[in-house]
Amino acid sequence: MLPAVRICSPSVSFLGSLCHRCSKTRGMYLPVRGMSWSPRQINSNGEDSSNPPLHGDCPRVLITGGLGQLGVGLAQLLRKQYGKENVILSDIKKPPLEVFDSGPFVYADVLDYKNLRELVVNNRITWLVHYSALLSAVGEANVNLARTINITGLHNVLDLALENCLRLFVPSTIGAFGPTSPRDPAPDLCVQRPRTIYGVSKVHAELMGEYLHHKYGLDFRCLRYPGVVSGTTKPGGGTTDYAFQIFHDALSSGHHECYLRPDTRLPMMHIDDCHRATVEFMQAPEYQLSLRTYNIAAMSFTPEELAEEIRKHLPELKVTYSPDPVRQTIADSWPVRFDDSNAQKDWGWRPAFGLPELVTDMICSVRDKRT
């Protein structure tokens, strides 16, 4: 029998507005795992400290899976707003020197519950951004590993968020939809039924987070990301990776072989819009949120349309098509557009990048990185 603790009791009132929604759970008792103690804490210099700083009402943020496509950029944006010492990036891999020098970085394995608890408690974490996951194509090649990381890891952070009254952000994805979902556009609430372990795990995350919000008051927040296009990160095994690999190929060899059909339309987004949407959503007052999981959209294009836009800058680009059966089947089961009207209405979401702006920025970013 697991011990029980009072969730979000008056003793954690220092969280202020970051935890106001948990008041409805006071007096409720939840089963939690056994407690442990460790002296390890991280200060602004990445060193041990017995008393990490809190600056007013600034959140203390922990980002898991921080060395993937999204973590470093989100940490940079949050550190500009809340201070370097208040945002801790984590992963199980050794960070590049520039990442290590840019702010606090710690080892964190989302499958190691005790390690995560130590980081949350000792560093007074109030926001947890859970980016650890295996993506769609990689997950299909490693189903057991994807199930372990994407579902067991999720349950660890859900338990920690409940125990410590955290604001928890878990991204979802275009992959949370399936072939029986409405495709043009896909609304926030509809039949999903994904056909990949990645999508199944994301639907599981959406439903678990919503359940724990309604039952215990967990401040769970989730955005369904479209394909995210970035000039500063490497492909991570997703079905939409072609949309940034094509820029690298255009500037290096002038030739890109695409693993999707030229007419495969998918929703996409520039990484800067993705980071901004995440921060704005996390900052939104809870009373504005009518949902726990929202679609966010920016544009929708095909490989052929993307190539044509790139040729306005690099007219010699040649694209050939050799559809990969696994990735093409995945893409064909996904929506071609997102309906994000609820995000626009509830918390004011608006994208800044359309396709022309994305292409111009990506060519500049990739070119700068190559020089």
Short mmCIF file of C-alpha atoms in Angstrom, two decimals:
data_model
loop_
_atom_site.label_atom_id
_atom_site.label_comp_id
_atom_site.label_asym_id
_atom_site.label_seq_id
_atom_site.Cartn_x
_atom_site.Cartn_y
_atom_site.Cartn_z
CA MET A 1 0.00 0.00 0.00
CA LEU A 2 1.48 3.33 -1.03
CA PRO A 3 1.62 6.15 1.53
CA ALA A 4 -0.61 9.16 1.07
CA VAL A 5 0.22 12.84 1.15
CA ARG A 6 -1.92 15.94 1.01
CA ILE A 7 -1.56 17.55 -2.40
CA CYS A 8 -0.97 21.31 -2.62
CA SER A 9 -1.51 21.95 1.06
CA PRO A 10 -1.14 25.44 2.59
CA SER A 11 2.52 24.62 3.30
CA VAL A 12 3.24 25.11 -0.39
CA SER A 13 1.51 28.46 -0.60
CA PHE A 14 4.82 30.00 -1.70
CA LEU A 15 3.90 28.79 -5.21
CA GLY A 16 1.27 31.53 -5.30
CA SER A 17 -0.51 31.88 -8.60
CA LEU A 18 1.48 29.03 -10.12
CA CYS A 19 -0.54 26.61 -8.01
CA HIS A 20 -3.86 28.35 -7.46
CA ARG A 21 -5.79 25.67 -9.33
CA CYS A 22 -4.78 22.97 -6.84
CA SER A 23 -6.87 24.50 -4.08
CA LYS A 24 -9.70 22.19 -5.04
CA THR A 25 -7.52 19.20 -4.14
CA ARG A 26 -6.89 20.30 -0.57
CA GLY A 27 -8.28 17.73 1.74
CA MET A 28 -7.89 15.00 -0.90
CA TYR A 29 -5.26 12.32 -0.46
CA LEU A 30 -3.42 10.69 -3.31
CA PRO A 31 -1.24 7.57 -3.35
CA VAL A 32 2.37 8.48 -4.01
CA ARG A 33 5.72 6.74 -3.98
CA GLY A 34 8.06 6.62 -1.03
CA MET A 35 10.07 9.74 -0.28
CA SER A 36 13.85 10.11 -0.54
CA TRP A 37 16.36 12.83 0.21
CA SER A 38 19.49 14.12 -1.49
CA PRO A 39 21.52 17.27 -0.86
CA ARG A 40 22.16 17.90 -4.56
CA GLN A 41 20.92 21.27 -5.80
CA ILE A 42 21.86 23.42 -8.77
CA ASN A 43 22.60 27.12 -8.50
CA SER A 44 23.03 29.68 -11.27
CA ASN A 45 26.62 28.58 -11.85
CA GLY A 46 25.67 24.93 -12.22
CA GLU A 47 27.29 24.16 -8.84
CA ASP A 48 25.93 22.52 -5.71
CA SER A 49 24.01 24.84 -3.43
CA SER A 50 22.04 24.43 -0.23
CA ASN A 51 19.55 27.14 -1.16
CA PRO A 52 18.79 27.75 -4.85
CA PRO A 53 17.40 31.21 -5.51
CA LEU A 54 13.80 32.10 -6.15
CA HIS A 55 13.14 35.48 -7.79
CA GLY A 56 9.70 36.76 -6.93
CA ASP A 57 7.01 34.87 -8.77
CA CYS A 58 9.33 33.54 -11.49
CA PRO A 59 8.74 29.88 -12.22
CA ARG A 60 11.50 27.35 -11.63
CA VAL A 61 11.55 25.26 -14.80
CA LEU A 62 12.91 21.77 -15.47
CA ILE A 63 13.01 20.59 -19.10
CA THR A 64 13.40 16.85 -19.72
CA GLY A 65 14.77 15.54 -23.02
CA GLY A 66 16.41 18.92 -23.38
CA LEU A 67 18.92 17.99 -26.09
CA GLY A 68 16.25 17.07 -28.63
CA GLN A 69 14.91 19.36 -31.32
CA LEU A 70 13.04 21.71 -28.98
CA GLY A 71 14.63 21.84 -25.53
CA VAL A 72 17.61 24.16 -26.04
CA GLY A 73 15.65 26.82 -27.89
CA LEU A 74 12.83 26.78 -25.33
CA ALA A 75 15.36 27.09 -22.51
CA GLN A 76 16.91 30.12 -24.20
CA LEU A 77 13.54 31.83 -24.52
CA LEU A 78 12.53 31.06 -20.93
CA ARG A 79 15.91 32.21 -19.57
CA LYS A 80 15.50 35.57 -21.29
CA GLN A 81 12.23 36.05 -19.43
CA TYR A 82 12.90 34.42 -16.06
CA GLY A 83 16.68 34.39 -15.61
CA LYS A 84 19.28 31.79 -16.45
CA GLU A 85 19.31 30.23 -13.00
CA ASN A 86 15.56 29.53 -13.08
CA VAL A 87 15.58 27.19 -16.10
CA ILE A 88 17.31 23.81 -15.81
CA LEU A 89 17.91 21.79 -18.96
CA SER A 90 18.30 18.02 -18.62
CA ASP A 91 18.99 14.92 -20.68
CA ILE A 92 20.81 11.59 -20.48
CA LYS A 93 23.41 12.68 -23.06
CA LYS A 94 26.50 14.85 -22.67
CA PRO A 95 25.62 18.38 -23.79
CA PRO A 96 27.67 20.36 -26.32
CA LEU A 97 29.95 22.90 -24.66
CA GLU A 98 27.85 25.86 -25.77
CA VAL A 99 24.75 24.32 -24.19
CA PHE A 100 26.59 23.47 -20.98
CA ASP A 101 27.93 27.03 -20.73
CA SER A 102 24.57 28.67 -21.49
CA GLY A 103 22.87 27.77 -18.19
CA PRO A 104 22.17 24.99 -15.67
CA PHE A 105 22.31 21.48 -17.15
CA VAL A 106 21.84 18.22 -15.25
CA TYR A 107 21.61 14.53 -15.97
CA ALA A 108 18.01 13.31 -15.76
CA ASP A 109 16.64 9.95 -16.83
CA VAL A 110 12.84 10.06 -17.00
CA LEU A 111 12.78 6.36 -16.14
CA ASP A 112 14.62 7.03 -12.86
CA TYR A 113 11.90 8.31 -10.56
CA LYS A 114 14.17 8.94 -7.60
CA ASN A 115 16.55 11.03 -9.70
CA LEU A 116 13.67 13.13 -11.05
CA ARG A 117 12.21 13.65 -7.58
CA GLU A 118 15.56 14.87 -6.25
CA LEU A 119 15.81 17.41 -9.05
CA VAL A 120 12.25 18.65 -8.56
CA VAL A 121 12.39 18.91 -4.77
CA ASN A 122 15.94 20.17 -4.29
CA ASN A 123 15.65 22.80 -7.00
CA ARG A 124 12.14 23.93 -6.07
CA ILE A 125 10.78 23.24 -9.54
CA THR A 126 7.34 24.71 -10.28
CA TRP A 127 7.07 24.13 -14.05
CA LEU A 128 8.02 20.85 -15.70
CA VAL A 129 8.33 20.65 -19.50
CA HIS A 130 8.44 17.00 -20.53
CA TYR A 131 10.11 16.67 -23.94
CA SER A 132 11.56 13.16 -23.53
CA ALA A 133 10.10 10.88 -26.23
CA LEU A 134 10.92 8.66 -29.17
CA LEU A 135 9.40 10.12 -32.35
CA SER A 136 7.22 8.47 -34.96
CA ALA A 137 9.58 6.67 -37.38
CA VAL A 138 12.16 5.80 -34.72
CA GLY A 139 9.40 4.57 -32.42
CA GLU A 140 8.09 2.17 -35.04
CA ALA A 141 11.55 0.63 -35.30
CA ASN A 142 11.85 0.39 -31.48
CA VAL A 143 8.33 -0.23 -30.18
CA ASN A 144 9.30 -1.62 -26.78
CA LEU A 145 11.74 1.22 -26.11
CA ALA A 146 9.20 3.80 -27.29
CA ARG A 147 6.54 2.31 -25.02
CA THR A 148 8.93 2.46 -22.06
CA ILE A 149 10.16 6.02 -22.61
CA ASN A 150 6.93 7.56 -23.88
CA ILE A 151 4.54 5.94 -21.39
CA THR A 152 6.53 4.90 -18.30
CA GLY A 153 8.46 8.18 -18.40
CA LEU A 154 5.18 10.07 -18.71
CA HIS A 155 3.75 8.37 -15.62
CA ASN A 156 6.82 9.37 -13.65
CA VAL A 157 6.40 13.05 -14.45
CA LEU A 158 2.64 12.91 -13.89
CA ASP A 159 3.23 11.48 -10.40
CA LEU A 160 5.85 14.12 -9.65
CA ALA A 161 3.58 16.92 -10.87
CA LEU A 162 0.80 15.74 -8.57
CA GLU A 163 3.06 15.34 -5.55
CA ASN A 164 4.68 18.74 -6.00
CA CYS A 165 1.82 20.77 -7.46
CA LEU A 166 3.68 21.50 -10.68
CA ARG A 167 2.45 23.12 -13.84
CA LEU A 168 3.15 20.31 -16.29
CA PHE A 169 3.56 20.71 -20.04
CA VAL A 170 3.60 17.58 -22.21
CA PRO A 171 3.62 18.14 -25.98
CA SER A 172 1.39 16.12 -28.23
CA THR A 173 1.59 15.87 -31.98
CA ILE A 174 0.01 15.61 -35.37
CA GLY A 175 0.74 11.91 -34.87
CA ALA A 176 -1.99 11.68 -32.23
CA PHE A 177 -4.50 11.44 -35.07
CA GLY A 178 -5.20 8.41 -37.25
CA PRO A 179 -6.73 7.43 -40.58
CA THR A 180 -10.30 7.68 -39.25
CA SER A 181 -9.75 11.21 -37.88
CA PRO A 182 -11.07 14.27 -39.73
CA ARG A 183 -8.16 15.39 -41.89
CA ASP A 184 -9.00 18.81 -43.33
CA PRO A 185 -9.08 20.27 -40.80
CA ALA A 186 -8.60 18.17 -37.69
CA PRO A 187 -10.43 19.76 -34.72
CA ASP A 188 -9.31 19.65 -31.10
CA LEU A 189 -11.93 17.04 -30.17
CA CYS A 190 -12.56 14.16 -32.53
CA VAL A 191 -11.86 10.47 -33.14
CA GLN A 192 -8.08 9.95 -33.03
CA ARG A 193 -7.07 6.26 -33.24
CA PRO A 194 -3.39 6.66 -34.27
CA ARG A 195 -1.53 3.79 -35.91
CA THR A 196 1.94 4.36 -34.41
CA ILE A 197 3.26 3.72 -30.90
CA TYR A 198 4.30 7.39 -30.83
CA GLY A 199 0.75 8.51 -31.56
CA VAL A 200 -0.77 6.00 -29.14
CA SER A 201 1.53 7.20 -26.36
CA LYS A 202 0.60 10.83 -27.06
CA VAL A 203 -3.14 10.13 -26.92
CA HIS A 204 -2.46 8.31 -23.65
CA ALA A 205 -0.67 11.41 -22.36
CA GLU A 206 -3.52 13.71 -23.39
CA LEU A 207 -6.14 11.57 -21.68
CA MET A 208 -4.14 10.90 -18.51
CA GLY A 209 -3.35 14.58 -18.11
CA GLU A 210 -6.97 15.59 -18.61
CA TYR A 211 -8.15 12.89 -16.21
CA LEU A 212 -5.75 14.01 -13.48
CA HIS A 213 -6.73 17.62 -14.04
CA HIS A 214 -10.43 16.89 -13.55
CA LYS A 215 -9.95 14.45 -10.67
CA TYR A 216 -7.16 16.12 -8.69
CA GLY A 217 -6.69 19.60 -10.14
CA LEU A 218 -3.36 18.92 -11.86
CA ASP A 219 -2.39 21.93 -13.98
CA PHE A 220 -1.73 19.82 -17.07
CA ARG A 221 -1.16 21.60 -20.37
CA CYS A 222 -0.65 20.08 -23.79
CA LEU A 223 -0.22 21.41 -27.32
CA ARG A 224 -0.47 19.28 -30.43
CA TYR A 225 2.54 20.39 -32.42
CA PRO A 226 2.51 20.17 -36.21
CA GLY A 227 5.75 19.30 -37.99
CA VAL A 228 8.37 21.66 -36.54
CA VAL A 229 10.99 23.10 -38.90
CA SER A 230 14.33 24.23 -37.47
CA GLY A 231 17.65 25.27 -38.97
CA THR A 232 19.67 24.57 -35.85
CA THR A 233 18.81 20.97 -34.99
CA LYS A 234 19.40 17.61 -36.65
CA PRO A 235 16.64 15.25 -37.82
CA GLY A 236 15.29 13.25 -34.88
CA GLY A 237 13.51 10.38 -36.61
CA GLY A 238 10.19 12.10 -37.32
CA THR A 239 8.04 11.77 -40.41
CA THR A 240 8.28 15.51 -41.16
CA ASP A 241 12.09 15.68 -40.97
CA TYR A 242 12.33 16.18 -44.73
CA ALA A 243 11.10 19.75 -44.24
CA PHE A 244 14.40 20.83 -42.72
CA GLN A 245 16.73 18.28 -44.33
CA ILE A 246 15.83 19.74 -47.72
CA PHE A 247 17.42 23.07 -46.75
CA HIS A 248 20.70 21.43 -45.77
CA ASP A 249 20.73 19.45 -49.02
CA ALA A 250 19.83 22.50 -51.11
CA LEU A 251 22.82 24.43 -49.75
CA SER A 252 25.29 21.54 -49.84
CA SER A 253 24.67 19.38 -52.91
CA GLY A 254 21.72 21.09 -54.58
CA HIS A 255 19.81 17.79 -54.55
CA HIS A 256 17.30 16.36 -52.10
CA GLU A 257 15.73 12.92 -52.23
CA CYS A 258 12.39 13.09 -50.45
CA TYR A 259 10.96 10.03 -48.70
CA LEU A 260 7.36 11.28 -49.12
CA ARG A 261 5.28 11.73 -52.26
CA PRO A 262 5.39 15.25 -53.72
CA ASP A 263 1.68 15.82 -52.95
CA THR A 264 1.82 14.80 -49.27
CA ARG A 265 0.30 17.75 -47.42
CA LEU A 266 0.99 18.13 -43.69
CA PRO A 267 0.67 20.95 -41.15
CA MET A 268 4.01 22.60 -40.34
CA MET A 269 5.41 25.34 -38.11
CA HIS A 270 8.63 27.33 -37.73
CA ILE A 271 10.44 26.45 -34.52
CA ASP A 272 10.30 30.07 -33.27
CA ASP A 273 6.50 29.97 -33.44
CA CYS A 274 6.54 26.60 -31.65
CA HIS A 275 8.64 27.97 -28.77
CA ARG A 276 6.56 31.14 -28.52
CA ALA A 277 3.30 29.18 -28.50
CA THR A 278 4.61 26.96 -25.70
CA VAL A 279 5.66 29.89 -23.53
CA GLU A 280 2.46 31.86 -24.15
CA PHE A 281 0.38 28.79 -23.34
CA MET A 282 2.30 28.12 -20.14
CA GLN A 283 1.85 31.74 -19.09
CA ALA A 284 -1.87 31.86 -19.86
CA PRO A 285 -4.09 32.20 -16.75
CA GLU A 286 -5.91 28.97 -16.09
CA TYR A 287 -9.34 30.59 -16.20
CA GLN A 288 -8.76 31.31 -19.93
CA LEU A 289 -8.32 27.64 -20.81
CA SER A 290 -11.41 25.78 -21.94
CA LEU A 291 -9.32 22.72 -22.88
CA ARG A 292 -6.26 20.92 -21.57
CA THR A 293 -5.03 19.97 -25.06
CA TYR A 294 -5.05 22.38 -28.00
CA ASN A 295 -4.09 22.19 -31.66
CA ILE A 296 -1.75 24.93 -32.84
CA ALA A 297 -1.29 25.72 -36.51
CA ALA A 298 0.75 27.96 -38.76
CA MET A 299 0.80 26.61 -42.34
CA SER A 300 0.27 23.46 -44.36
CA PHE A 301 2.33 22.49 -47.40
CA THR A 302 3.52 19.61 -49.56
CA PRO A 303 7.14 18.70 -50.41
CA GLU A 304 6.53 20.01 -53.93
CA GLU A 305 5.24 23.36 -52.65
CA LEU A 306 8.19 23.68 -50.26
CA ALA A 307 10.65 22.94 -53.08
CA GLU A 308 9.03 25.57 -55.30
CA GLU A 309 9.34 28.20 -52.59
CA ILE A 310 13.00 27.29 -52.00
CA ARG A 311 13.71 27.60 -55.74
CA LYS A 312 12.76 31.29 -55.52
CA HIS A 313 16.04 31.63 -53.61
CA LEU A 314 18.01 28.63 -54.92
CA PRO A 315 16.74 27.99 -58.45
CA GLU A 316 19.12 25.07 -59.10
CA LEU A 317 17.56 22.85 -56.42
CA LYS A 318 16.65 19.41 -57.72
CA VAL A 319 14.24 17.18 -55.79
CA THR A 320 13.58 13.52 -56.50
CA TYR A 321 11.00 11.39 -54.76
CA SER A 322 11.49 7.89 -53.36
CA PRO A 323 8.62 7.31 -50.91
CA ASP A 324 9.53 5.26 -47.87
CA PRO A 325 6.63 2.86 -47.16
CA VAL A 326 6.76 3.32 -43.39
CA ARG A 327 6.91 7.11 -43.34
CA GLN A 328 4.47 7.52 -46.22
CA THR A 329 1.91 5.31 -44.48
CA ILE A 330 2.32 7.35 -41.31
CA ALA A 331 1.95 10.64 -43.18
CA ASP A 332 -1.14 9.42 -45.03
CA SER A 333 -2.86 8.74 -41.69
CA TRP A 334 -2.28 12.27 -40.40
CA PRO A 335 -4.35 15.45 -40.88
CA VAL A 336 -3.47 17.81 -43.69
CA ARG A 337 -4.51 20.85 -41.61
CA PHE A 338 -5.13 21.70 -37.96
CA ASP A 339 -8.12 23.67 -36.70
CA ASP A 340 -6.59 25.85 -33.97
CA SER A 341 -9.53 28.22 -33.51
CA ASN A 342 -9.82 27.35 -29.81
CA ALA A 343 -6.19 28.31 -29.17
CA GLN A 344 -6.77 31.58 -31.00
CA LYS A 345 -9.92 32.32 -29.04
CA ASP A 346 -8.88 31.18 -25.57
CA TRP A 347 -5.32 32.45 -25.21
CA GLY A 348 -4.69 34.54 -28.31
CA TRP A 349 -2.47 32.24 -30.38
CA ARG A 350 -1.26 33.74 -33.69
CA PRO A 351 1.65 32.42 -35.81
CA ALA A 352 4.28 34.81 -37.13
CA PHE A 353 5.70 32.64 -39.95
CA GLY A 354 4.00 31.61 -43.18
CA LEU A 355 5.72 29.53 -45.85
CA PRO A 356 7.63 32.43 -47.50
CA GLU A 357 8.92 33.68 -44.14
CA LEU A 358 9.87 30.15 -43.06
CA VAL A 359 11.87 29.51 -46.23
CA THR A 360 13.71 32.83 -46.09
CA ASP A 361 14.63 32.34 -42.43
CA MET A 362 15.66 28.70 -42.87
CA ILE A 363 18.00 29.46 -45.78
CA CYS A 364 19.67 32.20 -43.74
CA SER A 365 19.93 30.03 -40.62
CA VAL A 366 21.32 26.98 -42.39
CA ARG A 367 23.74 29.10 -44.44
CA ASP A 368 25.00 30.86 -41.30
CA LYS A 369 25.51 27.51 -39.58
CA ARG A 370 27.56 26.20 -42.50
CA THR A 371 29.93 29.19 -42.53
#
